[in-house]
Structures are given as C-alpha cells and as structure tokens.
Amino acid sequence: MRPPRATPVAFPPGRTYILTVVQSSRFPLVEALYPVKKPVVLFSLTAASFLPAVARLAGSGLAEPVGLLSDLALGGLVFCLALAAPAWLRVVLVLLWALFQATAVELFAAMQRLPTWQDLHYLADAEFMRASTAGLKLARPVFVGLQLLAALALCVLPARLVRPPLLGRGLLVLLAVLLVQGPVSRHFDEQPVAARYNPLHWFVEDALLSLLREEPGPMGEEALPPTLRALDLDGDRLIGAGRAKNVLIVVLEGATGLYHPEIRRAMGVGLESFDMSELARATARGMLIPDFTVHSHQTIRGLYAALCGDFSKLSWDTPKAFELLADPARAEQCLPARLADQGWSTHFLQGAGLQFMGKDKVMPAIGFGEVHGSEWFTEPNPFPFEWGASDEVFFRGARQYVKRLQDGKKPWLLTLLTVGTHQPYAVPDALAARYPSRKIATVAEMDRTVAAFIDGLRRDGVLEDTLVIVTSDESHGSDLADWVSSWGLGIVLAPEQEQLPRVKNGGYGLVDLSASVLDYLGLDIPAATVGRSLFRDYQTARDMVSYTGSKLRWVTADGLRYECTDNGSCRVGAAASILGNAPADFHRDRQGGGALIFPIARTLDNRLTAGQATRTLQFASGELRSLPEKVTNEWNDNLIGAQYLDFPARSTVHVSVRVKAVRAAAEGINLNLRIKQWEIDTNDIPFANFPVLHAGDEGRVEFSFYNVKRRQSFSFFLVGEGRDAQVRLDDFSIRVDRRSV
C-alpha cells in the first residue's frame, strides 16, 4: 500500500523555528499509558507472584508457617526471575506459574490433594480437559481470576524493567530457603502436604524424589502382614446362608463416610457442613461400616479393589486393572467372573463414557457380560453436563435397568457407578448457589437421587431378594483433615437385616467387598482374593493401608498408625484405625518402623507381575474401526488404549501390531504409530512405520527395545486417516521380558 502524500508546509520568513521530531506509535493507547506502565507491570508481577501466599494467609492465617515459607520463597523466585528476564520470557514464565497455581487450587478443591508429576498425562487428554473445564465452573473463582488477571496484565503491558542490584544474590538466597524448607517441613509432617508446600514446590520435589530415590525391593509375599496378603474367614458368622439371590453394588463417585451423620458420629468426628440425610433415611435399617477405607485415588483403582479382592496400587504406577488385561487367569478370579461362572448374569452400568480409564476393556475382562456407559441413557440431562448422565437421569435409568434384570430368569450382579459429583459437577447454577460450593451441591443432588432410587427398589420388591452394597470408588476428601481422602462409604442392605448390627465394628475397605459377597452367597472364594467378610465378626485387629493425598497410611494389627510422605518422613502413634482424628501422641517415627510401609507398598503393587519373567499386554483382538478423513486430535482419534504403561529397568519390550484395511478409497489409508513418554514424543526407539494400505492389504509393525532404566507413563498411539476408510485391528500386543532383570 502506497503511503499518503505529504502536504508541504510553508514557514513564514523572518522567524526562528524549533523542529521537534516525534516518533509515532502503532499502539497509541499503550504509549499514552507509558508513564504508568512500569508501576502497573510491577504491581501485576508482584500480585501474580505472591497471590498464593496471600491466599494462604487469608485462609489459614499463620497456622501453616512452613507452607507460607514455601509460597513466599517460590513466589519470590518467580518475581526475581521475571525481573531478570526479557519481556517475552517474563510473560511465558508468569503465565505458566499462574496457570499451574490456578489448576492446583481447583484440583485441591475437588480432591484435597496437590498435583503430582503423574498427573501430566491428563493435560494431553483432550476429552478429560474438555469435560473438566467446560463452562469454567470454578471452585475458587476469585483466586483463579485474580491470578490469571495479574498474569495477563503482563502480556498487555510488557514493559522493560530495570534489573535491581543484588538480584543474583537474592536468587541464591531464595534457592537456599527452598532447599532448607524441605528438611524443616519434616518437623511439621503431621500436617497435610498442602499445608507445608506450595503446589509447584511439591510437584518439583516429588518429581525429583521419584528420579533420585532408590525404589525399595520387594519383600516377598510371605513377609507381608497376614491380613494384607491372604483371605481371612476366621470370624464368627453373623448370618447363615444368605437369602438374597441378586447382588447390587452402588458406587458413588467420590463420596466419603464424612457425609453420613451416623457414620461420622461413630468415628468420633465433629460436625461437617453437609449431611446426606436422605441416604441415611433410605438406609435407616441397613448395616453401616464406619471404619471403611478407600485405598487410593482414581476410579479405575477403586473399582479394581472392590471387584477383584486386592489392594489397588499404593502409588501412581500403572493401575492393576490394566495389568489384568495381560493376566486372564487372575481376571477370572474377580467377582463378576466368579458369579458369571456360577450362572449369574453380570452387568456394569456407569454414567460416563467407557473409554476413559479403559473401562470398555477392563470390565469385560473381569467378567461383566454387559457393559454400558453414557451411550445407554436416552433421556437428556435437564441441564448440560459434559461427563455424561446426571445423577437424576442415571438413577432413573438404573431403576429401569434393574426392572429388566428382575424380569429375567437368572440371578444377577449389577455394578452402578455415578459421575455427577465429578468436576465440573452435574448441578444447575440456581441449585449450586444454595450451597457452600458446587461440589457440595452435587453431593446434595446425589443424596436425593440415590435415596429416591433405593426407595424405588424397596417399592418394587427388589430388596427382598437382593444384597445391596452402597460404597464409593474414592473419597474427594474434605478441609477437615487430609485423612478424609482415605475414608470411603460402606452401607449394606440385605434381606436378613434384622440379624445384622446397625453399626459394624472393625476396620474394612474396598478390598473386602469381593470376599464379602462370595461369603454371603456361600460360594468358594478364589485363592488370590484378599480381605475379610463384612458378614463375620472378628476378635482380632488387622493391618490396613492406603495412599491418598501424597501420604502412605498404615495401621498395624498391633495398634500403631503410621503416616509417611514420599520423602521418607513418618509419624507414628497408637490408634485402632487408619481413619479418624490423629492419635494424641502422634510423634515423629524415630524408631524407623514406618519405613517398612515402603517395601510393603512395593510388594502389594507388584502382586500381579511378581515372579513373571514375561507378560503380554493385549490391546486388540479383531475390532473394526472407522477412520477420520483427517486426524485432528491424536487423543480423540487414537485407535487403541495402550497408555500410561510402566516397564522395569533391564527389561526388553517387544511390540507387534497387525492391521488389515477393510475399506479404503483409491488413495489408500495412512496409519501412523507414535510413541510417547510423559506425553512427549520418544525418538530413541527406531522402527519402520506402516506403508500406505489399500483395501485388502495387511500392514504389520514389529520391533523391540531394551530399557536400561525404568520407563514410566509410556504410551502408544495408533492413528490413521483415509476417506471412507475402515480397518480391522487384528493384533496390538506388547510383551515385556524381565528375564534379564
């Protein structure tokens, strides 16, 4: 474009003129603000850096001094680095800091835990991120808004700041403070991790510890405490042979025993902001299990513990449910498979889609004959909810599902899993405004709908011949205490209700449900099943374990309660349960007894793979898949579910993929196998990828690689594109050979 023609200016003679040249700006508003730009930038930078410390002070005062020190030191480090950095790098640094702090505070509000490096895979899961952030229904909108607003201000006004003197020394001092803070925090390790660390500080320390710490070796099954490795049926029977022929397990997403008023009182816990009074009313004649432990975070882990009679992993390693795919003999010992083998009709129904966490493969593998997710529900939600069926729609559909089962001739097992209490929470805004938080509002909705469901079952006569267990997959915790994240829900309704106590004493957990159901039905219990029966009274105490909130918890049969963080610090005190308020004398474990929990956890984690020189993971068996014309998102378009795998050090991995082009246009099909670790493409494993496939062609990719060090969070992505294309996945197997270990 040609610049505008300049108009000549005539200067009258006989006068003196001073010519001032002014450089025009493409951003006149920014130039007009230049006199105040630097102060605004400094204020925004200060706010973005120290808002976590201000929020902690506003919420807890000086009750969390070590956490405040972490906030101030890390915030100061960000502040100083931003001062020293060029404007573009400052923007990147502060935006990443603000996004991390905002994400961490929302995760803590939802699950009462800080993010760990194992959570990175969620960031690359497009479906998870889309559903979790839809509508920006934030639990801490003021903090998140201010944090992001302060960071965005730096993007709008990227002023050049003067580097203050002694900046380098200041950085060194702040780094020294952060290094000292770790040992200091051990003296306050009776407090939750969140009370002692800024989220980013914990994230980095946890990641470094995982790299530097030597993993404890397994101690051997025989060395485990007996109640952690074997079935225990030595208790006295509460009833004879159970009269119920059907089994219904209702799994409430994230529910904790804290919400049930009678359970809470039985555990000696003070008032909570919300009571599930409707559920308490609907189960007024049921048996309550107050001391009921969920062993870890994540739905797939909780379902594994409940349905397969084994402790879920006390770590973030590959869930055992995925390992079952390579161990069909063990999968056949899970509760659904055992009942199916005895003539039961077995069903799994959840409100969310089945693909997330691989339940579309895991649930059939452990014996469910029919497996359904959100696609089963035809009734629309009364308000938008990204994860699937709201609890009202879910329980209304579940009641119809039960009626269909009752009309059949076979006894049945049905496991239900809700999703309404998953962030961003299935509740309309008007209802959410009536409660302290959106999460509590969804708990109230779950309370109302599950109670109506149980009332409906009672009217339909279902409870006359059905054993009902109401429980939870995990606990989303509470501000009351971090151990609440290990406190699940345990309620039993049975035809023999008059023979059962109202309150069942003793410690139990998800690991006990399979043994309890089989014991109630009078069926043989597989040798691999661990746990006690809810339908027996035991005269002896037991060991119980969990891993939640970045703490390993362990109560021994001798009455000692240990709580240990990943950095090795432990507290110990006399207690009868892994749950409940901290022991009166909860002191640092100077005798070292708590250190035993680390090899115990590693041994329990390796139960499915211990002693196996070779294991094979099978991710395809002839499934037909239609391909997109163009791959737009490798997560959404991934053809297989081989994600988040762990391979031991000094092991060889052999990968075999075989695909047949069933239908293809003339130009053919383009398939691409990609390998990632921690969601980053891995280029150190050479292999020949697929050629272009035409209709009828078979493509094969086969290669091996050796692991010098342990590999974690390892994922395979198979994506393909082609116009009007369809392929058959004949084989996708991964064999792990540990014979060189």
PDB file of N, CA and C in Angstrom, residues 175-216:
ATOM      1  N   LEU A 175      16.762 -19.645  46.615  1.00  0.00           N
ATOM      2  CA  LEU A 175      17.014 -21.060  46.359  1.00  0.00           C
ATOM      3  C   LEU A 175      17.444 -21.774  47.627  1.00  0.00           C
ATOM      4  N   ALA A 176      18.276 -21.105  48.429  1.00  0.00           N
ATOM      5  CA  ALA A 176      18.710 -21.706  49.691  1.00  0.00           C
ATOM      6  C   ALA A 176      17.526 -21.915  50.630  1.00  0.00           C
ATOM      7  N   VAL A 177      16.620 -20.937  50.659  1.00  0.00           N
ATOM      8  CA  VAL A 177      15.423 -21.071  51.507  1.00  0.00           C
ATOM      9  C   VAL A 177      14.594 -22.273  51.074  1.00  0.00           C
ATOM     10  N   LEU A 178      14.431 -22.453  49.767  1.00  0.00           N
ATOM     11  CA  LEU A 178      13.658 -23.594  49.273  1.00  0.00           C
ATOM     12  C   LEU A 178      14.322 -24.918  49.623  1.00  0.00           C
ATOM     13  N   LEU A 179      15.651 -24.953  49.556  1.00  0.00           N
ATOM     14  CA  LEU A 179      16.358 -26.181  49.912  1.00  0.00           C
ATOM     15  C   LEU A 179      16.221 -26.490  51.397  1.00  0.00           C
ATOM     16  N   VAL A 180      16.249 -25.464  52.221  1.00  0.00           N
ATOM     17  CA  VAL A 180      16.129 -25.659  53.674  1.00  0.00           C
ATOM     18  C   VAL A 180      14.697 -26.009  54.050  1.00  0.00           C
ATOM     19  N   GLN A 181      13.742 -25.495  53.265  1.00  0.00           N
ATOM     20  CA  GLN A 181      12.339 -25.696  53.625  1.00  0.00           C
ATOM     21  C   GLN A 181      11.970 -27.175  53.679  1.00  0.00           C
ATOM     22  N   GLY A 182      12.572 -28.000  52.791  1.00  0.00           N
ATOM     23  CA  GLY A 182      12.259 -29.429  52.777  1.00  0.00           C
ATOM     24  C   GLY A 182      12.529 -30.104  54.106  1.00  0.00           C
ATOM     25  N   PRO A 183      13.779 -30.016  54.627  1.00  0.00           N
ATOM     26  CA  PRO A 183      14.043 -30.617  55.939  1.00  0.00           C
ATOM     27  C   PRO A 183      13.196 -30.016  57.060  1.00  0.00           C
ATOM     28  N   VAL A 184      12.965 -28.694  56.988  1.00  0.00           N
ATOM     29  CA  VAL A 184      12.152 -28.050  58.030  1.00  0.00           C
ATOM     30  C   VAL A 184      10.736 -28.616  58.023  1.00  0.00           C
ATOM     31  N   SER A 185      10.197 -28.860  56.815  1.00  0.00           N
ATOM     32  CA  SER A 185       8.812 -29.334  56.734  1.00  0.00           C
ATOM     33  C   SER A 185       8.632 -30.693  57.387  1.00  0.00           C
ATOM     34  N   ARG A 186       9.702 -31.469  57.501  1.00  0.00           N
ATOM     35  CA  ARG A 186       9.577 -32.787  58.136  1.00  0.00           C
ATOM     36  C   ARG A 186       9.194 -32.676  59.606  1.00  0.00           C
ATOM     37  N   HIS A 187       9.539 -31.567  60.218  1.00  0.00           N
ATOM     38  CA  HIS A 187       9.172 -31.381  61.629  1.00  0.00           C
ATOM     39  C   HIS A 187       7.690 -31.046  61.788  1.00  0.00           C
ATOM     40  N   PHE A 188       7.017 -30.783  60.661  1.00  0.00           N
ATOM     41  CA  PHE A 188       5.588 -30.483  60.694  1.00  0.00           C
ATOM     42  C   PHE A 188       4.807 -31.531  59.894  1.00  0.00           C
ATOM     43  N   ASP A 189       5.371 -32.740  59.788  1.00  0.00           N
ATOM     44  CA  ASP A 189       4.762 -33.709  58.885  1.00  0.00           C
ATOM     45  C   ASP A 189       3.487 -34.339  59.411  1.00  0.00           C
ATOM     46  N   GLU A 190       3.015 -33.900  60.579  1.00  0.00           N
ATOM     47  CA  GLU A 190       1.676 -34.307  60.982  1.00  0.00           C
ATOM     48  C   GLU A 190       0.624 -33.539  60.180  1.00  0.00           C
ATOM     49  N   GLN A 191       1.043 -32.420  59.559  1.00  0.00           N
ATOM     50  CA  GLN A 191       0.137 -31.632  58.742  1.00  0.00           C
ATOM     51  C   GLN A 191       0.048 -32.227  57.333  1.00  0.00           C
ATOM     52  N   PRO A 192      -1.034 -31.914  56.618  1.00  0.00           N
ATOM     53  CA  PRO A 192      -1.130 -32.365  55.227  1.00  0.00           C
ATOM     54  C   PRO A 192      -0.014 -31.772  54.375  1.00  0.00           C
ATOM     55  N   VAL A 193       0.275 -32.425  53.266  1.00  0.00           N
ATOM     56  CA  VAL A 193       1.294 -31.924  52.347  1.00  0.00           C
ATOM     57  C   VAL A 193       0.939 -30.522  51.871  1.00  0.00           C
ATOM     58  N   ALA A 194      -0.346 -30.278  51.616  1.00  0.00           N
ATOM     59  CA  ALA A 194      -0.770 -28.968  51.116  1.00  0.00           C
ATOM     60  C   ALA A 194      -0.531 -27.858  52.133  1.00  0.00           C
ATOM     61  N   ALA A 195      -0.478 -28.199  53.420  1.00  0.00           N
ATOM     62  CA  ALA A 195      -0.212 -27.194  54.444  1.00  0.00           C
ATOM     63  C   ALA A 195       1.259 -26.843  54.529  1.00  0.00           C
ATOM     64  N   ARG A 196       2.121 -27.625  53.874  1.00  0.00           N
ATOM     65  CA  ARG A 196       3.572 -27.434  54.009  1.00  0.00           C
ATOM     66  C   ARG A 196       4.253 -27.035  52.710  1.00  0.00           C
ATOM     67  N   TYR A 197       3.529 -27.092  51.597  1.00  0.00           N
ATOM     68  CA  TYR A 197       4.171 -26.841  50.310  1.00  0.00           C
ATOM     69  C   TYR A 197       3.292 -25.981  49.414  1.00  0.00           C
ATOM     70  N   ASN A 198       3.931 -25.102  48.670  1.00  0.00           N
ATOM     71  CA  ASN A 198       3.278 -24.534  47.503  1.00  0.00           C
ATOM     72  C   ASN A 198       3.113 -25.661  46.485  1.00  0.00           C
ATOM     73  N   PRO A 199       2.021 -25.678  45.728  1.00  0.00           N
ATOM     74  CA  PRO A 199       1.804 -26.801  44.797  1.00  0.00           C
ATOM     75  C   PRO A 199       2.965 -27.049  43.843  1.00  0.00           C
ATOM     76  N   LEU A 200       3.560 -25.995  43.297  1.00  0.00           N
ATOM     77  CA  LEU A 200       4.662 -26.190  42.357  1.00  0.00           C
ATOM     78  C   LEU A 200       5.898 -26.719  43.078  1.00  0.00           C
ATOM     79  N   HIS A 201       6.123 -26.272  44.303  1.00  0.00           N
ATOM     80  CA  HIS A 201       7.255 -26.760  45.093  1.00  0.00           C
ATOM     81  C   HIS A 201       7.124 -28.266  45.315  1.00  0.00           C
ATOM     82  N   TRP A 202       5.922 -28.710  45.708  1.00  0.00           N
ATOM     83  CA  TRP A 202       5.713 -30.140  45.919  1.00  0.00           C
ATOM     84  C   TRP A 202       5.841 -30.917  44.612  1.00  0.00           C
ATOM     85  N   PHE A 203       5.308 -30.360  43.543  1.00  0.00           N
ATOM     86  CA  PHE A 203       5.364 -31.016  42.239  1.00  0.00           C
ATOM     87  C   PHE A 203       6.818 -31.290  41.840  1.00  0.00           C
ATOM     88  N   VAL A 204       7.675 -30.289  41.990  1.00  0.00           N
ATOM     89  CA  VAL A 204       9.086 -30.439  41.614  1.00  0.00           C
ATOM     90  C   VAL A 204       9.795 -31.403  42.554  1.00  0.00           C
ATOM     91  N   GLU A 205       9.569 -31.254  43.867  1.00  0.00           N
ATOM     92  CA  GLU A 205      10.244 -32.124  44.829  1.00  0.00           C
ATOM     93  C   GLU A 205       9.824 -33.580  44.636  1.00  0.00           C
ATOM     94  N   ASP A 206       8.536 -33.795  44.417  1.00  0.00           N
ATOM     95  CA  ASP A 206       8.044 -35.159  44.218  1.00  0.00           C
ATOM     96  C   ASP A 206       8.650 -35.776  42.959  1.00  0.00           C
ATOM     97  N   ALA A 207       8.763 -34.979  41.885  1.00  0.00           N
ATOM     98  CA  ALA A 207       9.356 -35.487  40.649  1.00  0.00           C
ATOM     99  C   ALA A 207      10.832 -35.818  40.843  1.00  0.00           C
ATOM    100  N   LEU A 208      11.556 -34.953  41.539  1.00  0.00           N
ATOM    101  CA  LEU A 208      12.980 -35.204  41.779  1.00  0.00           C
ATOM    102  C   LEU A 208      13.180 -36.427  42.668  1.00  0.00           C
ATOM    103  N   LEU A 209      12.330 -36.552  43.683  1.00  0.00           N
ATOM    104  CA  LEU A 209      12.447 -37.718  44.561  1.00  0.00           C
ATOM    105  C   LEU A 209      12.220 -39.017  43.791  1.00  0.00           C
ATOM    106  N   SER A 210      11.269 -38.995  42.867  1.00  0.00           N
ATOM    107  CA  SER A 210      10.981 -40.208  42.107  1.00  0.00           C
ATOM    108  C   SER A 210      12.157 -40.597  41.225  1.00  0.00           C
ATOM    109  N   LEU A 211      12.942 -39.605  40.785  1.00  0.00           N
ATOM    110  CA  LEU A 211      14.099 -39.893  39.947  1.00  0.00           C
ATOM    111  C   LEU A 211      15.310 -40.322  40.761  1.00  0.00           C
ATOM    112  N   LEU A 212      15.474 -39.716  41.943  1.00  0.00           N
ATOM    113  CA  LEU A 212      16.691 -39.932  42.722  1.00  0.00           C
ATOM    114  C   LEU A 212      16.555 -41.052  43.749  1.00  0.00           C
ATOM    115  N   ARG A 213      15.313 -41.283  44.211  1.00  0.00           N
ATOM    116  CA  ARG A 213      15.121 -42.264  45.273  1.00  0.00           C
ATOM    117  C   ARG A 213      15.277 -43.679  44.732  1.00  0.00           C
ATOM    118  N   GLU A 214      15.980 -44.507  45.464  1.00  0.00           N
ATOM    119  CA  GLU A 214      16.079 -45.922  45.119  1.00  0.00           C
ATOM    120  C   GLU A 214      14.793 -46.627  45.542  1.00  0.00           C
ATOM    121  N   GLU A 215      14.182 -47.287  44.581  1.00  0.00           N
ATOM    122  CA  GLU A 215      12.947 -47.994  44.893  1.00  0.00           C
ATOM    123  C   GLU A 215      13.237 -49.155  45.837  1.00  0.00           C
ATOM    124  N   PRO A 216      12.444 -49.296  46.913  1.00  0.00           N
ATOM    125  CA  PRO A 216      12.659 -50.434  47.811  1.00  0.00           C
ATOM    126  C   PRO A 216      12.375 -51.742  47.095  1.00  0.00           C
TER     127      PRO A 216
END
